[in-house]
Amino acid sequence: MSVFNKVKWVLGVLGVFLLVFATNRIDKNNFKRVEESVDNIYNDRLLAKELLLEVSLKFHNKELAYSLNDSSYLKEKNDLVNAQITDILKTFDRVEATEKEERILTKLNRNHKKLIALEENLASNDTLYTGKCAQLFSDINANIKALASEQVNEGKQQKFLAREALASVELFSQIEIYILIILGLLIQIIILYNPKKS
């Protein structure tokens, strides 16, 4: 085998190797994007949804106790429920949140603190469900709805990113197949081509 043929073989094999390596890197990057998106949907969005449901139920039970003028609830369970709500809201800090979610959570925390302060003042009164108390619960419910809406929007965004990455992987796989076929044919032509000596 002549030196020219050996160089052709080496260049042909090297070309195929570089092409496969390059497409592999692109595929790996796209799969990583999909994996991150799926992890984000599960770890951040679903966990946040669960926490949001839990905190919503606790506020709802608390509001129900207020509207029914249930003074025994305030004496026996309210401190525990407030501590649980505070813990849940702190758990939200560990969830990766968007800027908008951070603002809504800040408002929700602020409204919860206002409600606790109001409860301390109401403990000495007979009337529990005042206009100010009703307004705070309305604000809290609005915060929870806004947070739920943002969770849905962010989940849709993550789903879109995952689909986009998968479409990119599929496209590059198709391109890779066609390029490998063309390269294979070119390498065969180069290897089999034998220039005639004059």
Coordinates of N, CA, C and O in Angstrom, one line a residue:
M1 N 0.9 -1.2 0.0 CA 0.0 0.0 0.0 C 0.9 1.2 0.0 O 1.8 1.4 0.8
S2 N 0.6 2.1 -0.9 CA 1.5 3.3 -1.0 C 1.2 4.3 0.1 O 0.2 4.3 0.7
V3 N 2.1 5.3 0.2 CA 1.9 6.3 1.3 C 0.7 7.1 1.0 O -0.1 7.5 1.9
F4 N 0.4 7.4 -0.3 CA -0.8 8.2 -0.7 C -2.0 7.5 -0.2 O -3.0 8.1 0.3
N5 N -2.1 6.2 -0.5 CA -3.3 5.4 -0.1 C -3.4 5.4 1.5 O -4.5 5.4 2.0
K6 N -2.3 5.2 2.2 CA -2.4 5.2 3.6 C -2.9 6.6 4.2 O -3.7 6.6 5.1
V7 N -2.4 7.6 3.6 CA -2.9 9.0 4.0 C -4.4 9.1 3.7 O -5.2 9.6 4.5
K8 N -4.9 8.6 2.5 CA -6.3 8.7 2.2 C -7.1 7.9 3.2 O -8.1 8.3 3.7
W9 N -6.6 6.7 3.6 CA -7.3 5.9 4.6 C -7.4 6.6 5.9 O -8.4 6.7 6.6
V10 N -6.3 7.1 6.4 CA -6.2 7.8 7.7 C -7.1 9.0 7.6 O -7.9 9.3 8.6
L11 N -7.1 9.8 6.6 CA -8.0 11.0 6.5 C -9.4 10.6 6.4 O -10.3 11.3 7.0
G12 N -9.7 9.6 5.7 CA -11.1 9.1 5.6 C -11.6 8.6 7.0 O -12.7 9.1 7.4
V13 N -10.9 7.8 7.7 CA -11.3 7.4 9.0 C -11.3 8.5 10.0 O -12.3 8.6 10.8
L14 N -10.4 9.4 9.9 CA -10.4 10.6 10.8 C -11.6 11.5 10.6 O -12.2 12.0 11.5
G15 N -11.9 11.7 9.3 CA -13.1 12.5 9.0 C -14.4 11.9 9.6 O -15.2 12.6 10.1
V16 N -14.6 10.6 9.4 CA -15.7 9.9 10.0 C -15.7 10.0 11.5 O -16.7 10.3 12.1
F17 N -14.6 9.8 12.1 CA -14.4 9.9 13.6 C -14.8 11.3 14.0 O -15.6 11.5 15.0
L18 N -14.3 12.4 13.4 CA -14.6 13.7 13.8 C -16.1 14.1 13.6 O -16.7 14.7 14.5
L19 N -16.7 13.6 12.6 CA -18.1 13.8 12.3 C -18.9 13.2 13.4 O -19.8 13.8 14.0
V20 N -18.6 11.9 13.7 CA -19.4 11.2 14.8 C -19.2 11.9 16.1 O -20.1 12.0 16.9
F21 N -17.9 12.3 16.4 CA -17.6 12.9 17.7 C -18.4 14.3 17.8 O -19.0 14.5 18.8
A22 N -18.4 15.1 16.7 CA -19.1 16.4 16.7 C -20.6 16.2 16.9 O -21.2 16.9 17.8
T23 N -21.2 15.3 16.2 CA -22.7 15.0 16.4 C -23.0 14.5 17.7 O -24.0 14.8 18.3
N24 N -22.1 13.6 18.2 CA -22.3 13.1 19.6 C -22.3 14.2 20.6 O -23.1 14.2 21.5
R25 N -21.4 15.1 20.5 CA -21.3 16.3 21.4 C -22.6 17.1 21.4 O -23.2 17.5 22.4
I26 N -23.1 17.3 20.2 CA -24.3 18.1 20.0 C -25.5 17.3 20.6 O -26.3 17.9 21.3
D27 N -25.6 16.0 20.3 CA -26.7 15.2 20.9 C -26.6 15.2 22.4 O -27.6 15.3 23.1
K28 N -25.4 15.1 23.0 CA -25.2 15.0 24.4 C -25.7 16.3 25.0 O -26.4 16.3 26.1
N29 N -25.4 17.5 24.4 CA -25.8 18.8 24.9 C -27.3 18.9 24.9 O -27.9 19.4 25.9
N30 N -27.9 18.4 23.8 CA -29.4 18.5 23.7 C -30.1 17.6 24.8 O -31.1 18.0 25.4
F31 N -29.5 16.4 24.9 CA -30.1 15.5 26.0 C -29.9 16.1 27.4 O -30.8 15.9 28.2
K32 N -28.8 16.8 27.6 CA -28.6 17.4 28.9 C -29.7 18.5 29.1 O -30.2 18.6 30.2
R33 N -30.0 19.2 28.1 CA -31.1 20.3 28.2 C -32.4 19.6 28.5 O -33.2 20.1 29.3
V34 N -32.7 18.5 27.9 CA -34.0 17.8 28.1 C -34.0 17.3 29.6 O -35.0 17.5 30.3
E35 N -32.9 16.7 30.0 CA -32.8 16.2 31.4 C -33.0 17.3 32.4 O -33.7 17.2 33.4
E36 N -32.3 18.5 32.2 CA -32.5 19.6 33.1 C -33.9 20.1 33.1 O -34.4 20.5 34.2
S37 N -34.5 20.1 32.0 CA -35.9 20.6 31.9 C -36.8 19.7 32.6 O -37.7 20.1 33.4
V38 N -36.7 18.4 32.4 CA -37.5 17.4 33.2 C -37.3 17.5 34.7 O -38.2 17.5 35.5
D39 N -36.0 17.6 35.1 CA -35.7 17.7 36.5 C -36.3 19.0 37.1 O -36.9 19.0 38.2
N40 N -36.3 20.1 36.3 CA -36.8 21.3 36.7 C -38.3 21.2 36.9 O -38.9 21.7 37.9
I41 N -39.0 20.5 35.9 CA -40.4 20.4 36.0 C -40.8 19.6 37.3 O -41.7 19.9 38.0
Y42 N -40.0 18.5 37.5 CA -40.3 17.7 38.7 C -40.0 18.4 40.0 O -40.8 18.6 40.9
N43 N -38.7 18.7 40.1 CA -38.2 19.2 41.4 C -38.7 20.5 41.8 O -39.1 20.8 42.9
D44 N -38.8 21.4 40.8 CA -39.3 22.8 41.2 C -40.8 23.0 41.0 O -41.5 23.4 41.9
R45 N -41.3 22.6 39.8 CA -42.7 22.9 39.5 C -43.7 22.1 40.3 O -44.6 22.5 40.9
L46 N -43.5 20.7 40.3 CA -44.4 19.8 41.0 C -44.3 20.0 42.5 O -45.3 20.0 43.2
L47 N -43.0 20.1 43.0 CA -42.9 20.4 44.4 C -43.5 21.6 44.9 O -44.2 21.7 45.9
A48 N -43.3 22.7 44.1 CA -44.0 24.0 44.4 C -45.5 23.9 44.4 O -46.2 24.5 45.2
K49 N -46.0 23.1 43.4 CA -47.5 22.9 43.3 C -48.0 22.2 44.6 O -49.0 22.6 45.1
E50 N -47.3 21.2 45.0 CA -47.7 20.5 46.2 C -47.7 21.4 47.4 O -48.6 21.4 48.3
L51 N -46.6 22.2 47.6 CA -46.5 23.2 48.7 C -47.6 24.2 48.6 O -48.2 24.6 49.6
L52 N -47.9 24.7 47.4 CA -48.9 25.7 47.2 C -50.3 25.1 47.6 O -51.1 25.8 48.3
L53 N -50.6 23.9 47.3 CA -51.8 23.3 47.6 C -51.9 23.2 49.2 O -53.0 23.5 49.8
E54 N -50.8 22.7 49.8 CA -50.8 22.6 51.2 C -51.0 23.9 51.9 O -51.9 24.0 52.9
V55 N -50.3 24.9 51.5 CA -50.5 26.2 52.2 C -51.9 26.8 51.9 O -52.5 27.4 52.8
S56 N -52.4 26.6 50.7 CA -53.7 27.0 50.4 C -54.8 26.4 51.3 O -55.7 27.1 51.8
L57 N -54.7 25.1 51.5 CA -55.6 24.4 52.4 C -55.5 24.9 53.8 O -56.6 25.1 54.5
K58 N -54.3 25.2 54.3 CA -54.2 25.7 55.7 C -54.8 27.1 55.8 O -55.5 27.4 56.8
F59 N -54.6 28.0 54.8 CA -55.2 29.3 54.9 C -56.7 29.2 54.8 O -57.5 29.9 55.5
H60 N -57.2 28.3 54.0 CA -58.6 28.1 53.8 C -59.3 27.6 55.1 O -60.3 28.2 55.5
N61 N -58.7 26.6 55.8 CA -59.2 26.2 57.1 C -59.2 27.3 58.1 O -60.1 27.4 58.9
K62 N -58.1 28.1 58.1 CA -58.0 29.2 59.0 C -59.1 30.2 58.7 O -59.8 30.7 59.7
E63 N -59.3 30.6 57.5 CA -60.4 31.5 57.1 C -61.8 31.0 57.5 O -62.6 31.7 58.0
L64 N -62.0 29.7 57.3 CA -63.2 29.1 57.7 C -63.5 29.2 59.2 O -64.6 29.5 59.6
A65 N -62.5 28.9 59.9 CA -62.6 29.1 61.4 C -62.9 30.5 61.8 O -63.7 30.7 62.7
Y66 N -62.3 31.5 61.1 CA -62.6 32.9 61.4 C -64.1 33.2 61.0 O -64.8 33.8 61.8
S67 N -64.5 32.8 59.8 CA -65.8 33.1 59.4 C -66.9 32.5 60.3 O -68.0 33.0 60.4
L68 N -66.6 31.3 60.8 CA -67.5 30.6 61.8 C -67.4 31.1 63.2 O -68.0 30.6 64.1
N69 N -66.5 32.1 63.4 CA -66.3 32.7 64.7 C -65.8 31.6 65.7 O -66.3 31.5 66.9
D70 N -65.0 30.7 65.3 CA -64.5 29.5 66.1 C -63.3 30.0 66.9 O -62.2 29.8 66.6
S71 N -63.6 30.4 68.2 CA -62.6 30.9 69.1 C -61.7 29.7 69.6 O -60.6 29.9 69.9
S72 N -62.3 28.5 69.7 CA -61.5 27.4 70.1 C -60.4 27.1 69.1 O -59.3 26.7 69.5
Y73 N -60.6 27.3 67.8 CA -59.6 27.1 66.8 C -58.4 28.0 67.1 O -57.3 27.6 67.1
L74 N -58.7 29.3 67.3 CA -57.6 30.2 67.6 C -56.8 29.9 68.8 O -55.6 30.0 68.8
K75 N -57.5 29.4 69.8 CA -56.8 29.1 71.1 C -56.0 27.8 71.0 O -54.9 27.7 71.5
E76 N -56.5 26.8 70.3 CA -55.9 25.4 70.3 C -55.0 25.2 69.1 O -54.0 24.5 69.2
K77 N -55.4 25.6 67.9 CA -54.7 25.2 66.7 C -54.0 26.3 66.0 O -53.1 26.0 65.2
N78 N -54.4 27.5 66.2 CA -53.9 28.6 65.4 C -52.3 28.7 65.4 O -51.7 28.9 64.3
D79 N -51.7 28.7 66.5 CA -50.3 28.8 66.6 C -49.5 27.7 65.8 O -48.6 28.0 65.1
L80 N -50.1 26.5 65.9 CA -49.5 25.4 65.2 C -49.6 25.6 63.7 O -48.7 25.4 62.9
V81 N -50.8 26.0 63.3 CA -51.1 26.2 61.8 C -50.2 27.3 61.3 O -49.6 27.2 60.2
N82 N -50.0 28.4 62.1 CA -49.2 29.5 61.7 C -47.7 29.0 61.5 O -47.0 29.4 60.6
A83 N -47.3 28.2 62.4 CA -45.9 27.6 62.3 C -45.8 26.8 61.1 O -44.7 26.8 60.4
Q84 N -46.8 25.9 60.8 CA -46.7 25.1 59.6 C -46.7 25.9 58.4 O -46.0 25.6 57.4
I85 N -47.5 27.0 58.3 CA -47.6 27.8 57.1 C -46.2 28.5 57.0 O -45.7 28.6 55.8
T86 N -45.6 29.0 58.0 CA -44.3 29.6 58.0 C -43.3 28.6 57.5 O -42.4 29.0 56.6
D87 N -43.3 27.4 57.9 CA -42.4 26.4 57.4 C -42.5 26.1 55.9 O -41.6 25.9 55.2
I88 N -43.8 26.0 55.5 CA -44.1 25.7 54.1 C -43.5 26.9 53.2 O -42.9 26.7 52.2
L89 N -43.8 28.1 53.7 CA -43.3 29.3 53.0 C -41.8 29.4 52.9 O -41.2 29.8 51.9
K90 N -41.1 28.9 54.0 CA -39.7 28.8 54.0 C -39.2 27.7 53.0 O -38.1 27.9 52.4
T91 N -39.9 26.7 52.9 CA -39.6 25.6 51.9 C -39.6 26.1 50.5 O -38.8 25.6 49.7
F92 N -40.4 27.1 50.2 CA -40.5 27.7 48.9 C -39.1 28.3 48.5 O -38.8 28.4 47.4
D93 N -38.4 28.7 49.6 CA -37.1 29.3 49.3 C -36.1 28.3 48.7 O -35.1 28.7 48.0
R94 N -36.3 27.1 49.0 CA -35.4 26.0 48.4 C -35.8 25.6 47.0 O -35.0 25.0 46.3
V95 N -36.9 26.1 46.6 CA -37.4 25.8 45.2 C -36.9 26.9 44.3 O -37.0 28.1 44.7
E96 N -36.3 26.5 43.2 CA -35.8 27.6 42.2 C -37.0 28.3 41.7 O -37.9 27.7 41.0
A97 N -37.1 29.6 42.0 CA -38.3 30.4 41.6 C -37.9 31.5 40.6 O -36.7 31.9 40.6
T98 N -38.8 31.9 39.8 CA -38.6 33.0 38.9 C -38.7 34.3 39.6 O -39.1 34.3 40.8
E99 N -38.3 35.4 39.0 CA -38.3 36.7 39.6 C -39.8 37.0 40.0 O -40.0 37.6 41.1
K100 N -40.7 36.7 39.2 CA -42.1 37.0 39.4 C -42.6 36.2 40.6 O -43.3 36.7 41.5
E101 N -42.2 34.9 40.7 CA -42.6 34.1 41.8 C -42.0 34.6 43.1 O -42.7 34.6 44.2
E102 N -40.8 35.1 43.1 CA -40.1 35.7 44.3 C -41.0 36.9 44.8 O -41.2 37.0 46.0
R103 N -41.4 37.7 43.9 CA -42.2 38.9 44.3 C -43.5 38.5 44.9 O -43.9 39.0 46.0
I104 N -44.2 37.5 44.3 CA -45.5 37.0 44.8 C -45.2 36.4 46.2 O -46.0 36.6 47.1
L105 N -44.2 35.6 46.3 CA -43.9 34.9 47.6 C -43.6 35.9 48.7 O -44.0 35.8 49.9
T106 N -42.9 37.0 48.3 CA -42.6 38.1 49.3 C -43.9 38.7 49.8 O -44.1 38.9 51.0
K107 N -44.9 39.0 48.9 CA -46.2 39.5 49.2 C -46.9 38.5 50.1 O -47.6 38.9 51.1
L108 N -46.9 37.3 49.8 CA -47.6 36.2 50.6 C -47.0 36.2 52.0 O -47.8 36.1 53.0
N109 N -45.7 36.2 52.1 CA -45.1 36.2 53.4 C -45.5 37.4 54.2 O -45.8 37.3 55.4
R110 N -45.5 38.6 53.6 CA -45.8 39.8 54.2 C -47.3 39.8 54.7 O -47.6 40.2 55.9
N111 N -48.2 39.3 53.9 CA -49.6 39.2 54.3 C -49.8 38.2 55.4 O -50.6 38.4 56.3
H112 N -49.0 37.1 55.4 CA -49.1 36.1 56.5 C -48.7 36.8 57.8 O -49.3 36.6 58.9
K113 N -47.6 37.5 57.8 CA -47.1 38.2 59.0 C -48.1 39.3 59.5 O -48.4 39.4 60.7
K114 N -48.8 40.0 58.5 CA -49.8 40.9 58.9 C -51.0 40.2 59.6 O -51.6 40.7 60.6
L115 N -51.3 39.0 59.1 CA -52.4 38.2 59.6 C -52.1 37.8 61.1 O -52.9 37.8 62.0
I116 N -50.9 37.3 61.3 CA -50.4 36.9 62.6 C -50.5 38.1 63.6 O -51.0 38.0 64.7
A117 N -50.1 39.3 63.1 CA -50.1 40.5 64.0 C -51.6 40.8 64.3 O -51.9 41.2 65.4
L118 N -52.5 40.7 63.3 CA -53.9 41.0 63.5 C -54.5 40.0 64.5 O -55.3 40.4 65.3
E119 N -54.1 38.7 64.4 CA -54.6 37.7 65.3 C -54.2 38.0 66.7 O -55.0 37.7 67.6
E120 N -53.1 38.5 66.9 CA -52.6 38.8 68.3 C -53.5 39.9 68.9 O -53.9 39.9 70.0
N121 N -53.9 40.9 68.0 CA -54.8 42.0 68.5 C -56.3 41.5 68.6 O -57.0 41.9 69.5
L122 N -56.7 40.5 67.8 CA -58.0 40.0 67.9 C -58.3 39.1 69.0 O -59.4 38.8 69.4
A123 N -57.2 38.5 69.5 CA -57.3 37.5 70.6 C -58.0 38.1 71.8 O -58.7 37.4 72.6
S124 N -57.9 39.4 72.0 CA -58.6 40.0 73.2 C -60.0 40.4 72.9 O -60.8 40.7 73.8
N125 N -60.4 40.4 71.6 CA -61.8 40.8 71.2 C -62.6 39.6 71.0 O -62.2 38.5 70.8
D126 N -63.9 39.8 71.0 CA -64.9 38.8 70.8 C -65.1 38.5 69.2 O -65.3 37.4 68.8
T127 N -65.0 39.6 68.5 CA -65.2 39.5 67.0 C -63.9 39.1 66.4 O -62.9 39.8 66.5
L128 N -64.0 38.0 65.6 CA -62.7 37.5 65.0 C -62.6 37.9 63.5 O -61.6 38.4 63.1
Y129 N -63.7 37.8 62.8 CA -63.7 38.0 61.4 C -64.0 39.5 61.0 O -65.2 39.8 60.7
T130 N -63.1 40.4 61.2 CA -63.3 41.8 60.9 C -63.1 42.0 59.4 O -62.7 41.2 58.7
G131 N -63.4 43.3 59.0 CA -63.2 43.7 57.6 C -61.8 43.6 57.2 O -61.4 43.2 56.1
K132 N -60.9 44.0 58.1 CA -59.5 44.0 57.9 C -59.0 42.5 57.7 O -58.2 42.2 56.9
C133 N -59.5 41.7 58.5 CA -59.2 40.2 58.5 C -59.6 39.6 57.1 O -58.9 38.9 56.5
A134 N -60.9 40.0 56.7 CA -61.4 39.5 55.5 C -60.5 40.0 54.3 O -60.3 39.2 53.3
Q135 N -60.1 41.2 54.4 CA -59.2 41.8 53.3 C -57.9 41.1 53.2 O -57.4 40.8 52.1
L136 N -57.3 40.7 54.4 CA -56.1 40.0 54.4 C -56.2 38.6 53.8 O -55.4 38.2 53.0
F137 N -57.3 37.9 54.1 CA -57.5 36.6 53.5 C -57.7 36.7 52.0 O -57.3 35.9 51.2
S138 N -58.4 37.8 51.6 CA -58.6 38.0 50.1 C -57.3 38.3 49.4 O -57.0 37.7 48.4
D139 N -56.4 39.1 50.1 CA -55.0 39.3 49.5 C -54.2 38.0 49.5 O -53.5 37.8 48.5
I140 N -54.3 37.2 50.5 CA -53.6 35.9 50.6 C -54.1 35.0 49.5 O -53.3 34.4 48.8
N141 N -55.4 34.9 49.3 CA -55.9 34.1 48.2 C -55.5 34.6 46.8 O -55.2 33.8 45.9
A142 N -55.4 35.9 46.7 CA -55.0 36.5 45.4 C -53.5 36.1 45.2 O -53.1 35.8 44.0
N143 N -52.7 36.2 46.2 CA -51.3 35.8 46.1 C -51.1 34.3 45.7 O -50.3 34.0 44.8
I144 N -51.9 33.5 46.3 CA -51.9 32.0 46.0 C -52.3 31.7 44.6 O -51.6 31.0 43.9
K145 N -53.3 32.4 44.1 CA -53.8 32.2 42.7 C -52.7 32.7 41.8 O -52.5 32.1 40.7
A146 N -52.1 33.9 42.1 CA -51.1 34.4 41.2 C -49.9 33.5 41.1 O -49.3 33.2 40.1
L147 N -49.5 32.9 42.3 CA -48.4 31.9 42.3 C -48.7 30.7 41.6 O -47.9 30.1 40.8
A148 N -49.9 30.2 41.7 CA -50.4 29.0 40.9 C -50.3 29.3 39.4 O -49.9 28.4 38.7
S149 N -50.8 30.4 39.0 CA -50.7 30.8 37.6 C -49.3 30.8 37.1 O -49.0 30.4 36.0
E150 N -48.4 31.4 37.9 CA -47.0 31.5 37.5 C -46.4 30.1 37.4 O -45.5 29.9 36.5
Q151 N -46.8 29.2 38.3 CA -46.3 27.9 38.3 C -46.7 27.2 37.0 O -45.8 26.5 36.3
V152 N -47.9 27.4 36.6 CA -48.4 26.8 35.3 C -47.6 27.3 34.1 O -47.1 26.6 33.2
N153 N -47.4 28.7 34.1 CA -46.7 29.3 33.0 C -45.2 28.8 32.9 O -44.7 28.5 31.8
E154 N -44.6 28.7 34.1 CA -43.2 28.2 34.1 C -43.1 26.8 33.7 O -42.2 26.3 33.0
G155 N -44.1 25.9 34.1 CA -44.1 24.5 33.7 C -44.3 24.4 32.2 O -43.6 23.6 31.5
K156 N -45.1 25.3 31.6 CA -45.3 25.3 30.1 C -44.0 25.7 29.4 O -43.6 25.1 28.4
Q157 N -43.3 26.6 30.0 CA -42.0 27.1 29.4 C -41.0 25.9 29.4 O -40.3 25.7 28.5
Q158 N -40.9 25.2 30.6 CA -40.0 24.1 30.7 C -40.4 23.0 29.7 O -39.5 22.3 29.1
K159 N -41.7 22.7 29.5 CA -42.1 21.7 28.5 C -41.7 22.1 27.1 O -41.3 21.3 26.3
F160 N -41.9 23.4 26.8 CA -41.5 23.9 25.5 C -40.0 23.7 25.3 O -39.6 23.3 24.2
L161 N -39.2 24.0 26.3 CA -37.7 23.9 26.2 C -37.3 22.4 25.9 O -36.5 22.1 25.1
A162 N -38.0 21.5 26.6 CA -37.7 20.1 26.4 C -38.1 19.6 25.0 O -37.4 18.9 24.4
R163 N -39.3 20.1 24.5 CA -39.7 19.7 23.2 C -38.7 20.2 22.1 O -38.4 19.6 21.2
E164 N -38.3 21.5 22.4 CA -37.4 22.1 21.4 C -36.0 21.4 21.4 O -35.5 21.1 20.3
A165 N -35.5 20.9 22.5 CA -34.3 20.2 22.6 C -34.4 18.8 21.9 O -33.6 18.4 21.2
L166 N -35.6 18.2 22.1 CA -35.8 16.9 21.5 C -35.9 17.0 19.9 O -35.4 16.2 19.2
A167 N -36.6 18.1 19.5 CA -36.7 18.3 18.1 C -35.3 18.6 17.5 O -35.0 18.1 16.4
S168 N -34.5 19.3 18.2 CA -33.1 19.5 17.8 C -32.3 18.2 17.7 O -31.5 18.0 16.7
V169 N -32.5 17.4 18.7 CA -31.8 16.1 18.6 C -32.2 15.2 17.4 O -31.4 14.7 16.7
E170 N -33.5 15.2 17.2 CA -34.0 14.5 16.0 C -33.5 15.0 14.7 O -33.1 14.3 13.8
L171 N -33.5 16.4 14.6 CA -32.9 17.0 13.4 C -31.5 16.6 13.2 O -31.1 16.2 12.1
F172 N -30.7 16.8 14.2 CA -29.2 16.5 14.1 C -29.0 15.0 13.8 O -28.1 14.6 13.1
S173 N -29.9 14.1 14.3 CA -29.7 12.7 14.0 C -30.0 12.4 12.6 O -29.2 11.6 11.9
Q174 N -31.0 13.1 12.0 CA -31.3 12.9 10.6 C -30.1 13.4 9.7 O -29.6 12.8 8.8
I175 N -29.6 14.6 10.1 CA -28.5 15.2 9.4 C -27.3 14.3 9.5 O -26.5 14.1 8.5
E176 N -27.0 13.8 10.7 CA -25.9 12.9 10.9 C -25.9 11.7 10.0 O -24.9 11.3 9.4
I177 N -27.1 11.1 9.8 CA -27.3 9.9 9.0 C -26.9 10.3 7.5 O -26.1 9.6 6.9
Y178 N -27.5 11.4 7.0 CA -27.2 11.8 5.6 C -25.7 12.1 5.4 O -25.2 11.7 4.4
I179 N -25.1 12.8 6.3 CA -23.7 13.2 6.2 C -22.8 11.9 6.2 O -21.9 11.8 5.5
L180 N -23.2 11.0 7.1 CA -22.4 9.7 7.2 C -22.5 8.9 5.9 O -21.5 8.4 5.4
I181 N -23.7 8.9 5.3 CA -23.9 8.2 4.0 C -23.0 8.9 2.9 O -22.3 8.3 2.2
I182 N -23.1 10.3 2.8 CA -22.3 11.0 1.8 C -20.8 10.8 2.1 O -20.1 10.6 1.1
L183 N -20.4 10.9 3.4 CA -19.0 10.7 3.7 C -18.5 9.3 3.3 O -17.4 9.1 2.8
G184 N -19.4 8.3 3.6 CA -19.0 7.0 3.3 C -18.8 6.8 1.8 O -17.8 6.2 1.4
L185 N -19.7 7.4 1.0 CA -19.5 7.3 -0.5 C -18.3 8.1 -0.9 O -17.5 7.6 -1.8
L186 N -18.0 9.3 -0.3 CA -16.8 10.0 -0.7 C -15.5 9.2 -0.3 O -14.6 9.2 -1.1
I187 N -15.5 8.6 0.8 CA -14.4 7.9 1.3 C -14.1 6.7 0.3 O -13.0 6.4 -0.1
Q188 N -15.2 6.0 0.0 CA -15.1 4.9 -1.0 C -14.5 5.4 -2.3 O -13.7 4.7 -2.9
I189 N -15.0 6.5 -2.8 CA -14.5 7.0 -4.1 C -13.0 7.4 -3.9 O -12.2 7.1 -4.8
I190 N -12.6 8.1 -2.8 CA -11.2 8.4 -2.6 C -10.4 7.2 -2.5 O -9.3 7.2 -3.1
I191 N -10.8 6.2 -1.8 CA -10.0 5.0 -1.6 C -9.9 4.2 -2.9 O -8.8 3.7 -3.2
L192 N -11.0 4.1 -3.6 CA -10.9 3.3 -4.8 C -10.4 4.0 -6.0 O -10.0 3.4 -7.0
Y193 N -10.3 5.3 -5.9 CA -9.8 6.1 -7.1 C -8.3 5.8 -7.2 O -7.6 5.9 -6.3
N194 N -8.0 5.4 -8.4 CA -6.6 5.1 -8.7 C -6.2 5.9 -9.9 O -6.5 5.5 -11.0
P195 N -5.5 7.0 -9.7 CA -5.2 7.8 -10.9 C -4.2 7.0 -11.8 O -3.3 6.3 -11.3
K196 N -4.4 7.1 -13.1 CA -3.6 6.4 -14.0 C -2.3 7.2 -14.2 O -2.3 8.4 -14.3
K197 N -1.2 6.4 -14.2 CA 0.1 7.0 -14.4 C 0.4 7.2 -15.9 O 0.1 6.2 -16.6
S198 N 0.8 8.3 -16.3 CA 1.1 8.5 -17.7 C 2.5 8.0 -18.0 O 3.4 7.9 -17.2

